[in-house]
PDB file of C-alpha atoms in Angstrom:
ATOM      1  CA  MET A 319     -13.306  -7.493   3.329  1.00 69.00           C
ATOM      2  CA  ILE A 320     -14.959  -4.626   1.521  1.00 78.00           C
ATOM      3  CA  PHE A 321     -12.914  -2.498  -0.885  1.00 81.00           C
ATOM      4  CA  ASP A 322     -13.886   1.001  -1.990  1.00 83.00           C
ATOM      5  CA  GLN A 323     -12.809   1.942  -5.531  1.00 86.00           C
ATOM      6  CA  THR A 324     -11.568   5.382  -4.399  1.00 88.00           C
ATOM      7  CA  ASN A 325      -9.308   3.821  -1.747  1.00 90.00           C
ATOM      8  CA  LEU A 326      -7.841   1.073  -3.920  1.00 94.00           C
ATOM      9  CA  PHE A 327      -4.097   1.068  -4.621  1.00 95.00           C
ATOM     10  CA  SER A 328      -4.061  -2.000  -6.901  1.00 96.00           C
ATOM     11  CA  PHE A 329      -6.746  -4.214  -8.408  1.00 96.00           C
ATOM     12  CA  ALA A 330      -5.335  -7.547  -9.589  1.00 96.00           C
ATOM     13  CA  GLN A 331      -2.145  -5.698 -10.531  1.00 97.00           C
ATOM     14  CA  ALA A 332       0.391  -7.995 -12.196  1.00 97.00           C
ATOM     15  CA  ILE A 333       3.765  -7.706 -10.468  1.00 95.00           C
ATOM     16  CA  THR A 334       6.738  -9.146 -12.371  1.00 91.00           C
ATOM     17  CA  ALA A 335       9.238  -6.393 -11.524  1.00 92.00           C
ATOM     18  CA  THR A 336       9.525  -3.534  -9.016  1.00 94.00           C
ATOM     19  CA  ALA A 337       6.628  -1.120  -9.534  1.00 95.00           C
ATOM     20  CA  GLY A 338       4.397   1.436  -7.876  1.00 96.00           C
ATOM     21  CA  SER A 339       0.718   0.725  -7.386  1.00 96.00           C
ATOM     22  CA  THR A 340      -1.469   1.603 -10.351  1.00 96.00           C
ATOM     23  CA  ASN A 341      -3.532   4.000  -8.223  1.00 96.00           C
ATOM     24  CA  THR A 342      -2.628   6.736  -5.764  1.00 94.00           C
ATOM     25  CA  ILE A 343      -4.773   8.149  -3.007  1.00 91.00           C
ATOM     26  CA  ASP A 344      -5.081  11.935  -2.824  1.00 89.00           C
ATOM     27  CA  LEU A 345      -5.869  12.938   0.748  1.00 85.00           C
ATOM     28  CA  GLY A 346      -6.646  16.482  -0.378  1.00 83.00           C
ATOM     29  CA  ALA A 347      -5.150  19.797   0.610  1.00 81.00           C
ATOM     30  CA  THR A 348      -5.249  20.730   4.281  1.00 81.00           C
ATOM     31  CA  GLY A 349      -7.298  23.769   5.169  1.00 82.00           C
ATOM     32  CA  ARG A 350      -6.634  26.829   7.271  1.00 83.00           C
ATOM     33  CA  PRO A 351      -9.041  27.521  10.135  1.00 85.00           C
ATOM     34  CA  PHE A 352     -10.496  30.999  10.287  1.00 89.00           C
ATOM     35  CA  GLY A 353      -8.014  33.374  11.936  1.00 89.00           C
ATOM     36  CA  ALA A 354      -5.116  30.878  11.904  1.00 87.00           C
ATOM     37  CA  SER A 355      -1.742  31.763  10.415  1.00 88.00           C
ATOM     38  CA  ALA A 356      -1.019  28.307   8.953  1.00 85.00           C
ATOM     39  CA  ASN A 357      -2.793  25.320   7.431  1.00 81.00           C
ATOM     40  CA  LEU A 358      -3.678  22.375   9.644  1.00 77.00           C
ATOM     41  CA  LYS A 359      -1.080  19.604   9.938  1.00 75.00           C
ATOM     42  CA  ARG A 360      -2.028  16.173   8.619  1.00 71.00           C
ATOM     43  CA  ASP A 361      -1.419  12.842  10.382  1.00 67.00           C
ATOM     44  CA  ILE A 362      -4.027  10.223   9.466  1.00 71.00           C
ATOM     45  CA  GLY A 363      -2.461   7.429  11.555  1.00 59.00           C
ATOM     46  CA  PRO A 364      -3.426   8.313  15.166  1.00 64.00           C
ATOM     47  CA  GLY A 365      -6.860   7.502  16.518  1.00 70.00           C
ATOM     48  CA  GLU A 366      -8.870   4.639  15.102  1.00 73.00           C
ATOM     49  CA  PRO A 367      -6.753   2.136  13.113  1.00 75.00           C
ATOM     50  CA  ILE A 368      -7.206   2.370   9.331  1.00 79.00           C
ATOM     51  CA  PRO A 369      -7.250  -1.206   7.932  1.00 83.00           C
ATOM     52  CA  LEU A 370      -5.126  -1.862   4.850  1.00 86.00           C
ATOM     53  CA  LEU A 371      -5.115  -5.129   2.919  1.00 89.00           C
ATOM     54  CA  VAL A 372      -2.575  -6.451   0.407  1.00 92.00           C
ATOM     55  CA  GLN A 373      -3.595  -9.857  -0.886  1.00 91.00           C
ATOM     56  CA  VAL A 374      -2.347 -12.333  -3.494  1.00 94.00           C
ATOM     57  CA  VAL A 375      -5.138 -12.765  -6.084  1.00 95.00           C
ATOM     58  CA  THR A 376      -3.168 -14.665  -8.748  1.00 96.00           C
ATOM     59  CA  ALA A 377      -0.501 -17.142  -7.650  1.00 96.00           C
ATOM     60  CA  PHE A 378       3.044 -16.031  -8.400  1.00 95.00           C
ATOM     61  CA  ASP A 379       5.369 -18.132 -10.524  1.00 93.00           C
ATOM     62  CA  SER A 380       9.085 -17.484 -10.464  1.00 87.00           C
ATOM     63  CA  VAL A 381      12.316 -18.559 -12.090  1.00 82.00           C
ATOM     64  CA  ALA A 382      14.520 -19.231  -9.046  1.00 85.00           C
ATOM     65  CA  ASP A 383      12.010 -19.693  -6.186  1.00 85.00           C
ATOM     66  CA  ASP A 384      13.864 -17.204  -3.956  1.00 90.00           C
ATOM     67  CA  GLU A 385      12.043 -14.028  -5.000  1.00 92.00           C
ATOM     68  CA  THR A 386      10.262 -11.795  -2.490  1.00 93.00           C
ATOM     69  CA  ILE A 387       8.140  -8.658  -2.657  1.00 94.00           C
ATOM     70  CA  THR A 388       8.631  -5.875  -0.118  1.00 94.00           C
ATOM     71  CA  VAL A 389       5.557  -3.655   0.184  1.00 94.00           C
ATOM     72  CA  SER A 390       6.156  -0.031   1.192  1.00 93.00           C
ATOM     73  CA  LEU A 391       3.802   2.898   1.645  1.00 91.00           C
ATOM     74  CA  GLU A 392       5.172   5.870  -0.295  1.00 92.00           C
ATOM     75  CA  LEU A 393       4.166   9.410   0.655  1.00 90.00           C
ATOM     76  CA  ASP A 394       4.694  12.553  -1.362  1.00 92.00           C
ATOM     77  CA  SER A 395       3.627  16.185  -1.281  1.00 89.00           C
ATOM     78  CA  THR A 396       3.171  16.064  -5.091  1.00 90.00           C
ATOM     79  CA  GLU A 397       1.975  13.409  -7.552  1.00 88.00           C
ATOM     80  CA  THR A 398       5.530  12.835  -8.843  1.00 88.00           C
ATOM     81  CA  PHE A 399       6.403  10.231  -6.166  1.00 87.00           C
ATOM     82  CA  THR A 400      10.067  10.920  -5.753  1.00 87.00           C
ATOM     83  CA  PRO A 401       8.998   9.967  -2.826  1.00 88.00           C
ATOM     84  CA  ASP A 402       9.312  12.301   0.170  1.00 89.00           C
ATOM     85  CA  LYS A 403       8.864   9.420   2.645  1.00 89.00           C
ATOM     86  CA  SER A 404       8.682   5.627   2.425  1.00 91.00           C
ATOM     87  CA  ILE A 405       7.497   3.239   5.166  1.00 88.00           C
ATOM     88  CA  VAL A 406       8.150  -0.514   4.790  1.00 90.00           C
ATOM     89  CA  LEU A 407       4.970  -2.400   5.651  1.00 89.00           C
ATOM     90  CA  GLY A 408       6.081  -6.004   5.191  1.00 89.00           C
ATOM     91  CA  VAL A 409       7.635  -8.671   3.008  1.00 90.00           C
ATOM     92  CA  LEU A 410       5.892 -11.479   1.149  1.00 90.00           C
ATOM     93  CA  THR A 411       8.110 -14.540   0.715  1.00 91.00           C
ATOM     94  CA  ASN A 412       8.173 -16.724  -2.374  1.00 91.00           C
ATOM     95  CA  ALA A 413       6.220 -19.457  -0.579  1.00 92.00           C
ATOM     96  CA  GLN A 414       3.505 -16.964   0.479  1.00 92.00           C
ATOM     97  CA  LEU A 415       3.249 -15.515  -3.028  1.00 93.00           C
ATOM     98  CA  LYS A 416       2.435 -18.930  -4.496  1.00 93.00           C
ATOM     99  CA  VAL A 417      -0.789 -19.164  -2.447  1.00 93.00           C
ATOM    100  CA  VAL A 418      -3.887 -17.243  -3.578  1.00 95.00           C
ATOM    101  CA  GLY A 419      -5.419 -15.475  -0.583  1.00 89.00           C
ATOM    102  CA  THR A 420      -2.148 -14.804   1.252  1.00 88.00           C
ATOM    103  CA  ARG A 421      -2.211 -11.433   3.012  1.00 85.00           C
ATOM    104  CA  ILE A 422       0.726  -9.290   3.989  1.00 79.00           C
ATOM    105  CA  PRO A 423       1.338  -9.377   7.753  1.00 63.00           C
ATOM    106  CA  PHE A 424       0.045  -5.942   8.784  1.00 68.00           C
ATOM    107  CA  ARG A 425      -3.388  -4.556   9.348  1.00 65.00           C
ATOM    108  CA  VAL A 426      -3.299  -0.766   9.473  1.00 70.00           C
ATOM    109  CA  ILE A 427      -1.884   2.348   7.852  1.00 75.00           C
ATOM    110  CA  PRO A 428       0.925   3.476  10.213  1.00 74.00           C
ATOM    111  CA  ASP A 429       1.168   6.771  12.098  1.00 72.00           C
ATOM    112  CA  TYR A 430       2.904   9.750  10.493  1.00 70.00           C
ATOM    113  CA  VAL A 431       1.082   9.679   7.158  1.00 77.00           C
ATOM    114  CA  ASP A 432       1.421  13.414   6.858  1.00 78.00           C
ATOM    115  CA  MET A 433       1.602  14.141   3.122  1.00 84.00           C
ATOM    116  CA  ARG A 434      -1.088  14.674   0.528  1.00 88.00           C
ATOM    117  CA  TYR A 435      -0.479  11.678  -1.767  1.00 92.00           C
ATOM    118  CA  MET A 436       0.139   8.018  -0.981  1.00 91.00           C
ATOM    119  CA  ARG A 437       0.686   4.854  -2.988  1.00 95.00           C
ATOM    120  CA  LEU A 438       2.201   1.424  -2.488  1.00 95.00           C
ATOM    121  CA  LYS A 439       5.565   0.352  -3.896  1.00 96.00           C
ATOM    122  CA  TYR A 440       6.195  -3.317  -4.667  1.00 96.00           C
ATOM    123  CA  THR A 441       9.939  -4.051  -4.614  1.00 96.00           C
ATOM    124  CA  VAL A 442      10.896  -7.393  -6.144  1.00 94.00           C
ATOM    125  CA  ALA A 443      14.109  -9.030  -4.926  1.00 93.00           C
ATOM    126  CA  GLY A 444      15.809 -12.362  -5.555  1.00 90.00           C
ATOM    127  CA  SER A 445      18.008 -14.037  -8.124  1.00 86.00           C
ATOM    128  CA  GLY A 446      15.263 -14.723 -10.671  1.00 80.00           C
ATOM    129  CA  ALA A 447      12.116 -12.981 -11.811  1.00 82.00           C
ATOM    130  CA  PHE A 448       8.371 -13.435 -11.523  1.00 89.00           C
ATOM    131  CA  THR A 449       6.669 -14.677 -14.673  1.00 90.00           C
ATOM    132  CA  ALA A 450       3.133 -14.380 -13.267  1.00 94.00           C
ATOM    133  CA  GLY A 451       1.287 -13.151 -10.202  1.00 95.00           C
ATOM    134  CA  ALA A 452      -1.005 -10.334  -9.101  1.00 97.00           C
ATOM    135  CA  LEU A 453      -1.925  -8.387  -5.971  1.00 96.00           C
ATOM    136  CA  THR A 454      -4.982  -6.424  -4.896  1.00 94.00           C
ATOM    137  CA  ALA A 455      -4.420  -3.763  -2.245  1.00 93.00           C
ATOM    138  CA  GLY A 456      -6.361  -0.975  -0.627  1.00 92.00           C
ATOM    139  CA  VAL A 457      -7.966   0.540   2.428  1.00 87.00           C
ATOM    140  CA  VAL A 458     -10.719  -1.782   3.645  1.00 86.00           C
ATOM    141  CA  MET A 459     -13.580  -1.609   6.100  1.00 77.00           C
ATOM    142  CA  GLY A 460     -12.064  -4.433   8.163  1.00 70.00           C
ATOM    143  CA  VAL A 461      -9.643  -7.340   7.816  1.00 68.00           C
ATOM    144  CA  GLN A 462     -10.986 -10.842   8.353  1.00 68.00           C
ATOM    145  CA  THR A 463      -8.957 -12.612  11.052  1.00 66.00           C
ATOM    146  CA  ASN A 464     -10.525 -16.036  11.458  1.00 65.00           C
ATOM    147  CA  GLY A 465      -7.836 -17.765   9.380  1.00 57.00           C
TER     148      GLY A 465
END
C-alpha cells in the first residue's frame, strides 16, 4: 500500500479515547462552469472505487478486553466538523486491535461524499479504556488482498 501525505487522515495516531483524525482532507471548492447559474455538485464516490485503508500499527492494550473502535467518515461544509454527515465504515473488535497489521473491513470511500471537508472519527466503546494503540489511515493507491 502506498500512502500520500496529502491524503493521510492519521499517521500512527494514538487512540485511547474517542477522537477525530489528526488530519482532514480539503476537497476544495466546487467551481461554476461558464454560463451556469450554480456551482457544480460534488460526489466523489461514483465511478472508480477510491481505496481507503485503516490499519493497526501499534497493538492496542485495554483494561477490560471488551473495547472496540468504530471508524466513521465525517463530512462537513466547513472545517469545524460539527459534522454535517457521518458514515460508519466499520468496527474493529478488541481481538483485531491487538494484532499489528489488522485492517478495517472496507476498501473504498463510499458514494455520497458531497461536502468539502472529510476526516475520520474513531469512537471508542466498551467498559474499560485503551492504554496503548495506534492507527494509520488514509487514501491509498490500492489495498493488498493476498492475506
